[in-house]
Structure formats: structure tokens, C-alpha cells
């Protein structure tokens, strides 16, 4: 079989922000093109001027840029099929419309809006669906650009086609009507424009949501009328909310993709998460770099049932990707979310802090939250203490104080340069192991150093604070 050069496209309408569903469509089309050394096109479908939202194109581009979903042809970079804005391709749609007119397969709508309204009312009274084709005029006027141009659907029949994800699909004749190709404002409809562009741009694989299945007979009848073979269709499964039943709602994370960036998710983690939202590699693997995804992604493993949007999973995936980062990368990201210099200065001296922080977060925004809650203050500010919190189970304060004194003596024996986690741990555990319960020492040490009863490992805190500060805090509590 002759190898085809794969061409995919992402064709958003600029009607608002990019949400998870849209960006997943873009990702799958991009992965498929990359995997096959093909071409990925970004095309802006801006022909419905009433629904257009200002700023959307910029927003779409920014969202794709953040995730590294780069296009080979499209806005900003151009390409051999420019323009990539449908509103700048109107002549082309007219050219194709003329082909259909010449074949006797397109005609200007002869009715006024009121007349069409009457037909619609009549159908409603008769409890029948309104079908324009039943009012098709006997003879066609010459098209003057002022009236909507309609497709004269050549044959009202059922269509069967093969979908690369869902297999054999079919839709009945009810989907076929003399639909509008070009509106009276001169802009083409989606139904017509996307076909012209997919043909012109050589698109081989069309990926999009299930909502387009019912209109597919319309698309196929246009291809038939033009005598052109349609591309492969790959319908993507819907994305469901966390309960797996309802369609994705706001609470499940159906928000602007850039909000995920602002909350501090890594783009590579977001890509990993989106890839698994409707696709699986066929084995247990869940963590992928982008390059790995390009290798393993396959349309044949896109699922049929709704993919579940699970934000806890996103957090887990993000944590896994954080683990792969170097100290420099951790620092660069974490610093963006630290408002105060004291902590930054300390991190610059004590690199271990990066590890402490990154282990306790699932996204960078959590750093800000930790700081707001005061969970990191103790590294550069002496904490406040209360007696009650120092108490461990029913051990008396006298015993606790004794234990702390022992700890001070033992730590004093460590030289400044040996004041590191391993040694601190050694020294303190020797004392703790001789007590009825280790907590009798470890709890007060943790509390004395951090002012918290849950904190990072107290041995690490001690190393970061240094010998002087550690001893001083222990002393103070006594
Ligand atoms: N402009 C359409 C949309 O945003 C694109 C559908 C398609 O990919 O064909 O829904």
C-alpha cells in the first residue's frame, strides 16, 4: 500500500477560552502528525461573526504555546496554504460554491425569511420536522451573493462510513437537507468551509468530538458532489466529570486551560494527563514524556467510552513530573510563587529546601499557599510556642525538658561542619531509642524547631537552620 503523508489539523472557532476538551483534540491531532512525521495545521474557523469573542485567537495561540503544541502551518508562521483564518479565504469558498452551482448542485434561496418561517410553522403544526428540501424551487435563480446559497442535496439516503475510533457508523437520511453553504453575509457555514479547507490543505485525518457524527452525512454528500474522497475520521470520546456519568462541568475542571498554567502545573504533566484522557498505551504505564507519547500514541488505542476527568490524577501526574526536575528547574519554578526575599535568599544558600518544598506540593501554586499558611516561616523566623502543643501524649513537661537537654548536649558535641542530616539523626536517634517512645524526644524537637506538629523531617530542619539556631530554639523551649 502506498504510504500517505499524514496531515492533521486543529480547527478551533474563536468563541471563547480553550478548555480541556478542545486542547485534547489539538493534542491528539498533533501527536498523530508528529508520530507519522506528518504536518500539523492550526486553522482558525472564524466565519460565525456573531459568536466570535474578541481576544480568542490570541488566547488559543497562547494556550497551545504553553503546552508546546506547535504547528507546521498556521497563524503567525504562515505556510503554503495561507491564510489560516477562514475569514480571509472567502474567495476560495466562492470558487468551490461555483463548482457546485455549475453542476446544478447549489442554488440561491428564493424565499424571504418570513416565507421560510411559514414553512417552519406548517411543519410544526403537522408535527413533522422542518425540511427545507421539501420546498426546493423547481428552477434556480442566478446567485447574486445577496441570498444564502444552498446545497441541492443530490440524494436523500443513509450513509455508512468507517470511523477509526468507533468503527462502522451510519446516519440516516433525516440528517440531509438543503443546508446553507454560504450565508447572506458572504461567510460560508462550518459545514461547507471546513470541507473546502480540509481538501485544499490536504488533511488526511480529521479528529473531533462526537457532536459531528450526526452531520457526517452532510459532509459526505458534499465530498460526493465534488467527486473527492473524504479524509479518515477519528471521533474522540466525550470527557466526563469526575463521577464518570455527567459531562464535564466547571467543578471537574472544565475551565480555561491557561488557568492550569497559572495554578502552576507543568506543561509536560498537563500533556501527559490530557493524553490519557481518552487514550491508553495498552499497558500499565501512566507517566510519559512528550517524546515518549509521540512514539507510543496510536489512534487504535483511543477509547470509546467517556474519559473521566480526575483532578487528583492530574496532581499525581504533576508530582511525578516534578520529581524529574533538576534543582535549577525547581528553583526557577518555585521562585515565581515566592513573594518574599527572605525565603528566596535562604533557598539560595540551602538547596535542600528545594527538595523539602517540592516533596510537599503537587503544583507550584501550592508553594504560595504554604507560605500564606505560614508553613515555611519557621525556616527564617523564630516560631511562636505554646506549652500545650509541646506536650506529647501524657508525658510530663519535666521529662520532655530533660529529653531536650540531653539532645542539646549531644548536638553540641557535633562540629559545625558535621552538622548535617545523617549525623544529627544519628545523635538524636541514640537518645530517642532509649526512651519509652521515640516521640518523647522527636515531637518536642520538631515542635521547638518549627512550631508545628506536622513538618518536614526535623533532622533536615536542623541542618538547614544550622547548629547555632537549632540549639538556640531547643534552649528557648526548655
Ligand atoms: N470549528 C469547529 C469547532 O470548533 C471545528 C470542528 C472540526 O474539527 O471540524 O468545533
XYZ file of C-alpha atoms and ligand atoms in Angstrom:
488
model
C 0.000 0.000 0.000
C 1.223 3.435 -0.774
C 2.238 5.395 2.333
C 0.289 8.591 2.749
C 1.786 11.676 4.261
C -0.268 12.370 7.355
C -1.755 15.853 7.640
C -3.870 16.731 10.668
C -5.372 19.971 11.772
C -6.810 21.670 14.804
C -9.598 23.997 13.753
C -10.950 25.940 16.700
C -13.605 28.627 16.436
C -12.597 31.786 18.275
C -15.624 31.786 20.536
C -14.010 31.940 23.982
C -11.286 30.332 26.010
C -9.655 26.980 25.296
C -10.986 24.268 27.553
C -9.745 20.781 28.290
C -11.816 19.128 25.532
C -10.551 21.451 22.833
C -6.953 21.186 23.827
C -7.165 17.392 23.964
C -8.395 17.389 20.362
C -5.430 19.548 19.429
C -3.045 17.260 21.280
C -4.262 14.053 19.630
C -4.097 15.587 16.165
C -0.613 16.915 16.932
C 0.641 13.601 18.361
C -0.639 11.738 15.328
C 1.099 14.109 12.938
C 4.350 14.008 14.927
C 4.316 10.250 15.202
C 3.976 9.927 11.440
C 6.425 12.701 10.545
C 3.422 14.478 9.137
C 2.132 18.017 9.171
C 0.027 19.638 11.857
C -2.013 22.670 10.839
C -3.690 25.274 13.019
C -6.707 26.784 11.286
C -8.968 29.380 12.805
C -12.622 28.898 11.893
C -13.872 32.441 12.252
C -16.855 32.511 9.964
C -19.559 32.926 12.571
C -19.036 36.566 13.325
C -21.940 36.692 15.784
C -20.349 34.120 18.067
C -16.811 35.438 17.863
C -15.257 36.611 21.127
C -12.539 39.237 20.903
C -9.127 38.034 22.033
C -9.916 34.341 21.496
C -7.354 33.792 18.746
C -4.572 35.185 20.876
C -5.791 33.053 23.714
C -5.855 29.872 21.625
C -2.320 30.544 20.444
C -1.101 31.235 23.965
C -2.660 28.010 25.253
C -1.043 25.903 22.530
C 2.277 27.677 23.017
C 2.240 26.987 26.732
C 1.829 23.277 26.084
C 4.391 23.206 23.294
C 1.815 22.067 20.727
C 3.476 23.754 17.793
C 2.059 23.905 14.286
C 3.827 23.437 10.972
C 1.396 25.715 9.205
C -0.914 28.288 10.679
C -1.283 31.773 12.106
C 1.930 33.684 12.862
C 4.096 31.364 10.783
C 2.087 31.012 7.576
C 2.573 28.109 5.191
C 1.778 27.076 1.662
C -1.984 27.258 2.240
C -2.157 30.687 3.888
C -4.275 32.334 5.094
C -5.113 30.128 8.059
C -8.017 32.354 9.062
C -11.185 31.277 7.302
C -12.407 34.862 7.168
C -9.501 35.559 4.806
C -10.329 32.679 2.490
C -13.746 33.778 1.264
C -12.785 33.707 -2.428
C -11.871 30.083 -2.131
C -15.262 29.101 -0.731
C -16.894 31.003 -3.570
C -14.771 29.113 -6.056
C -15.965 25.801 -4.643
C -19.536 27.113 -4.482
C -19.293 27.937 -8.171
C -18.219 24.368 -8.930
C -21.389 23.139 -7.239
C -23.539 25.780 -8.991
C -22.087 24.716 -12.333
C -23.009 21.129 -11.562
C -26.544 22.228 -10.732
C -25.945 21.293 -7.098
C -26.256 24.695 -5.449
C -28.920 27.361 -5.662
C -29.794 30.686 -4.078
C -32.524 30.588 -1.502
C -35.565 32.159 -3.243
C -37.605 32.738 -0.101
C -37.795 35.606 2.279
C -37.242 34.928 5.960
C -40.993 35.222 6.586
C -41.747 32.640 3.932
C -39.286 30.200 5.479
C -40.879 30.967 8.846
C -44.281 29.969 7.463
C -42.890 26.646 6.173
C -41.457 26.005 9.585
C -44.776 26.757 11.328
C -46.621 24.488 8.945
C -44.227 21.636 9.689
C -44.658 22.194 13.383
C -48.452 22.106 13.084
C -48.201 18.857 11.178
C -45.807 17.581 13.872
C -43.160 16.920 11.276
C -39.522 18.036 11.214
C -38.985 21.076 9.038
C -37.012 20.087 5.978
C -36.004 22.775 3.551
C -35.520 20.294 0.768
C -39.285 19.789 0.629
C -39.618 23.385 -0.544
C -36.825 23.256 -3.062
C -37.745 25.517 -6.011
C -38.327 23.979 -9.452
C -35.898 26.268 -11.179
C -32.919 28.063 -9.712
C -32.240 31.783 -9.941
C -28.801 33.138 -10.670
C -26.881 33.663 -7.416
C -26.281 37.334 -6.737
C -24.343 36.949 -3.459
C -27.189 38.569 -1.562
C -29.140 35.414 -0.780
C -27.938 32.368 1.125
C -26.557 29.738 -1.224
C -27.937 26.274 -0.552
C -26.671 22.825 -1.392
C -29.006 20.787 -3.556
C -28.507 17.514 -1.750
C -28.304 15.104 -4.689
C -29.579 12.004 -2.983
C -31.508 11.585 0.230
C -30.144 8.369 1.606
C -28.428 6.739 4.568
C -24.676 6.929 4.818
C -22.343 4.336 6.251
C -18.748 5.138 6.934
C -15.820 3.854 8.907
C -14.575 5.792 11.878
C -11.048 4.994 13.024
C -12.159 5.000 16.648
C -15.795 3.870 16.612
C -15.689 1.556 13.606
C -18.725 1.357 11.323
C -21.066 4.277 11.791
C -24.163 5.308 9.940
C -26.644 8.139 9.947
C -29.979 8.301 8.276
C -31.470 10.497 5.584
C -33.026 12.787 8.206
C -29.590 14.402 8.522
C -29.721 15.518 4.917
C -31.298 18.764 3.957
C -30.558 21.542 1.518
C -28.261 23.181 4.015
C -26.649 26.579 3.567
C -23.189 26.688 2.022
C -22.698 30.436 2.024
C -24.720 32.781 4.210
C -26.193 36.082 3.122
C -23.348 37.890 4.933
C -20.922 36.280 2.496
C -19.347 33.943 5.039
C -19.510 30.178 4.493
C -21.085 27.850 7.032
C -18.914 25.495 9.063
C -20.426 22.561 7.154
C -19.034 23.864 3.895
C -15.907 25.805 4.836
C -14.190 23.057 6.791
C -14.593 20.666 3.875
C -13.132 23.101 1.371
C -10.202 23.735 3.709
C -9.607 20.099 4.543
C -9.481 19.397 0.798
C -7.240 22.360 -0.018
C -4.896 21.726 2.888
C -4.596 18.027 2.113
C -5.882 16.939 5.518
C -5.780 13.150 5.830
C -7.118 12.625 9.365
C -9.915 14.602 10.978
C -10.200 14.301 14.754
C -13.104 15.886 16.566
C -15.849 15.240 19.085
C -18.959 13.108 18.814
C -21.203 16.082 18.157
C -20.184 15.952 14.497
C -21.305 12.375 13.852
C -24.911 13.326 13.093
C -23.826 15.851 10.449
C -21.402 13.495 8.765
C -23.907 12.538 6.002
C -23.954 16.226 5.040
C -20.164 16.275 4.783
C -20.068 13.029 2.843
C -22.661 14.250 0.376
C -20.544 17.321 -0.350
C -17.467 15.172 -0.934
C -19.534 13.005 -3.236
C -20.832 16.019 -5.137
C -17.283 17.276 -5.608
C -16.030 13.819 -6.547
C -13.364 13.910 -3.839
C -12.502 11.178 -1.359
C -13.146 12.239 2.261
C -10.356 12.080 4.861
C -10.221 9.485 7.630
C -12.468 10.362 10.540
C -11.428 9.679 14.118
C -14.118 10.627 16.596
C -12.889 11.313 20.110
C -14.789 10.084 23.181
C -16.503 12.691 25.341
C -14.844 13.898 28.530
C -16.938 13.212 31.588
C -16.855 14.704 35.065
C -15.111 13.028 37.980
C -18.127 10.780 38.627
C -17.815 9.370 35.123
C -21.515 9.938 34.433
C -22.185 13.582 33.708
C -20.453 15.569 31.019
C -17.568 17.651 32.248
C -18.689 20.595 34.357
C -16.943 23.571 35.919
C -16.353 21.780 39.179
C -14.484 18.956 37.472
C -12.009 21.301 35.878
C -13.827 22.458 32.738
C -12.063 25.751 32.753
C -9.684 27.828 30.727
C -6.550 25.770 30.070
C -4.374 28.738 30.976
C -5.776 28.610 34.483
C -3.884 25.361 34.896
C -0.743 27.192 33.888
C -1.453 29.940 36.405
C -2.036 27.408 39.160
C 1.428 26.102 38.417
C 1.022 22.805 36.594
C 3.911 21.749 34.381
C 3.056 21.771 30.670
C 4.571 18.313 30.215
C 2.378 16.989 33.042
C -0.700 18.579 31.508
C 0.126 16.952 28.173
C 0.616 13.602 29.901
C -2.726 13.993 31.676
C -4.615 15.082 28.550
C -3.143 12.232 26.527
C -4.576 9.724 28.997
C -7.980 11.370 28.830
C -9.397 9.020 26.241
C -6.307 7.093 25.185
C -4.180 4.436 26.866
C -0.924 2.780 25.849
C -2.291 -0.755 26.281
C -0.191 -1.430 29.364
C 0.132 -0.087 32.881
C 2.361 2.885 32.119
C 0.977 6.259 33.088
C 3.925 8.635 33.159
C 5.226 9.778 29.790
C 7.463 12.484 28.477
C 6.208 14.218 25.355
C 8.701 12.315 23.191
C 7.552 9.017 24.639
C 3.956 9.929 23.891
C 4.803 10.724 20.295
C 6.297 7.250 19.971
C 3.508 5.268 21.608
C 0.410 7.257 20.690
C -1.919 5.431 18.344
C -5.442 6.161 17.125
C -6.259 2.475 17.519
C -5.963 2.833 21.283
C -8.343 5.751 21.663
C -11.248 4.564 23.831
C -14.961 4.549 23.077
C -16.416 5.332 26.424
C -16.280 8.700 28.101
C -12.937 9.648 29.573
C -13.049 10.640 33.212
C -11.615 13.971 34.248
C -9.928 13.357 37.561
C -8.056 16.290 39.049
C -6.416 14.125 41.697
C -4.812 12.193 38.907
C -3.568 15.420 37.359
C -1.975 16.312 40.704
C -0.339 12.908 40.921
C 0.988 13.109 37.371
C 2.290 16.595 38.028
C 4.095 15.399 41.157
C 5.727 12.625 39.145
C 6.967 15.157 36.608
C 8.216 17.472 39.352
C 10.380 14.586 40.588
C 12.237 14.578 37.287
C 13.345 18.208 37.519
C 16.826 19.408 38.330
C 17.451 21.754 41.242
C 17.818 24.626 38.821
C 14.423 23.891 37.278
C 12.813 23.503 40.676
C 14.249 26.811 41.758
C 13.156 28.646 38.651
C 9.569 27.483 39.058
C 9.282 27.747 42.819
C 10.724 31.270 42.910
C 7.866 32.520 40.747
C 5.471 31.717 43.558
C 7.509 33.110 46.468
C 6.624 36.709 47.229
C 9.274 37.362 49.901
C 13.026 37.569 49.582
C 13.933 36.021 52.937
C 12.850 32.611 51.748
C 14.494 33.045 48.361
C 17.777 34.040 49.997
C 17.639 31.049 52.262
C 16.948 28.703 49.357
C 19.956 30.133 47.563
C 22.154 29.080 50.461
C 20.356 25.868 51.391
C 19.489 23.906 48.309
C 17.896 21.137 50.358
C 14.943 23.425 50.871
C 14.018 22.885 47.244
C 13.598 19.216 47.858
C 11.651 19.790 51.053
C 9.253 22.128 49.323
C 8.864 20.142 46.132
C 8.054 16.964 48.049
C 5.183 18.691 49.760
C 3.439 20.223 46.766
C 1.571 18.896 43.769
C 1.801 22.122 41.745
C 3.783 25.330 42.070
C 0.787 27.319 43.277
C 0.843 25.192 46.445
C 4.078 26.952 47.410
C 2.200 30.211 47.622
C -0.441 28.542 49.731
C 2.165 27.058 52.076
C 3.697 30.470 52.520
C 0.319 32.088 53.125
C -0.452 29.475 55.753
C 2.912 30.180 57.360
C 4.105 26.628 56.808
C 7.575 27.739 55.744
C 8.010 30.754 58.010
C 9.960 28.852 60.617
C 12.908 28.475 58.280
C 13.693 32.157 58.544
C 11.635 33.319 61.522
C 11.626 32.027 65.034
C 8.297 30.271 65.624
C 5.919 31.029 68.465
C 5.443 28.319 71.030
C 2.722 27.233 73.413
C 3.195 24.830 76.276
C 0.148 22.748 75.416
C 1.446 21.948 71.996
C 4.776 20.839 73.366
C 3.122 18.100 75.369
C 3.422 14.637 73.905
C 0.696 12.200 74.930
C 0.720 12.078 78.734
C 4.442 12.577 79.196
C 5.228 15.261 81.753
C 6.855 18.523 80.748
C 9.679 17.689 83.082
C 10.563 14.551 81.151
C 10.246 16.403 77.876
C 12.513 19.118 79.075
C 15.039 16.542 80.247
C 14.989 14.845 76.910
C 15.597 18.144 75.164
C 18.538 18.862 77.431
C 20.076 15.540 76.501
C 19.529 16.425 72.862
C 21.262 19.770 73.276
C 24.252 18.165 74.944
C 24.560 15.573 72.245
C 24.192 18.054 69.400
C 26.730 20.378 70.960
C 29.317 17.660 70.527
C 28.902 17.879 66.739
C 31.321 20.206 64.995
C 29.738 22.932 62.885
C 30.900 21.299 59.675
C 29.488 17.927 60.751
C 26.064 19.401 61.461
C 24.352 17.506 58.670
C 21.220 15.355 58.473
C 22.916 11.978 58.889
C 24.878 12.976 61.988
C 22.016 14.899 63.551
C 19.753 11.936 63.035
C 22.308 9.557 64.496
C 22.828 11.590 67.609
C 19.140 12.194 68.264
C 18.016 8.661 67.497
C 20.511 7.275 70.012
C 18.666 9.218 72.686
C 15.194 8.573 71.275
C 15.725 4.820 71.066
C 16.330 4.669 74.803
C 13.013 6.296 75.662
C 9.678 4.541 76.161
C 8.623 6.018 72.880
C 10.735 7.959 70.360
C 8.058 10.616 70.135
C 9.022 11.786 73.612
C 12.046 13.376 72.030
C 11.200 13.706 68.376
C 7.923 15.548 68.919
C 9.390 18.290 71.122
C 12.412 18.651 68.838
C 10.172 19.064 65.820
C 7.955 21.477 67.688
C 10.861 23.505 69.065
C 12.390 23.882 65.620
C 9.275 24.522 63.575
C 6.466 25.494 65.926
C 4.366 22.921 64.053
C 3.298 19.428 64.942
C 3.452 18.357 61.339
C 6.520 19.492 59.454
C 9.295 18.183 57.271
C 11.753 15.812 58.883
C 13.187 17.615 61.988
C 16.727 16.455 61.168
C 16.616 18.267 57.868
C 15.164 21.344 59.502
C 18.043 21.290 61.992
C 20.622 21.112 59.240
C 19.013 23.982 57.382
C 18.743 26.109 60.487
C 22.367 25.373 61.374
C 23.905 24.462 64.698
C 23.507 27.811 66.459
C 19.904 28.426 65.564
C 18.944 24.810 66.308
C 20.467 24.880 69.747
C 19.029 28.265 70.481
C 15.490 27.154 69.593
C 15.773 23.998 71.658
C 17.090 26.015 74.582
C 14.309 28.521 74.330
C 11.621 25.888 74.567
C 13.213 24.424 77.669
N -14.561 24.859 14.300
C -15.058 23.595 14.791
C -15.160 23.651 16.293
O -14.508 24.466 16.906
C -14.085 22.517 14.367
C -14.665 21.180 14.195
C -13.734 20.323 13.342
O -12.661 19.992 13.849
O -14.064 20.026 12.214
O -15.909 22.917 16.869
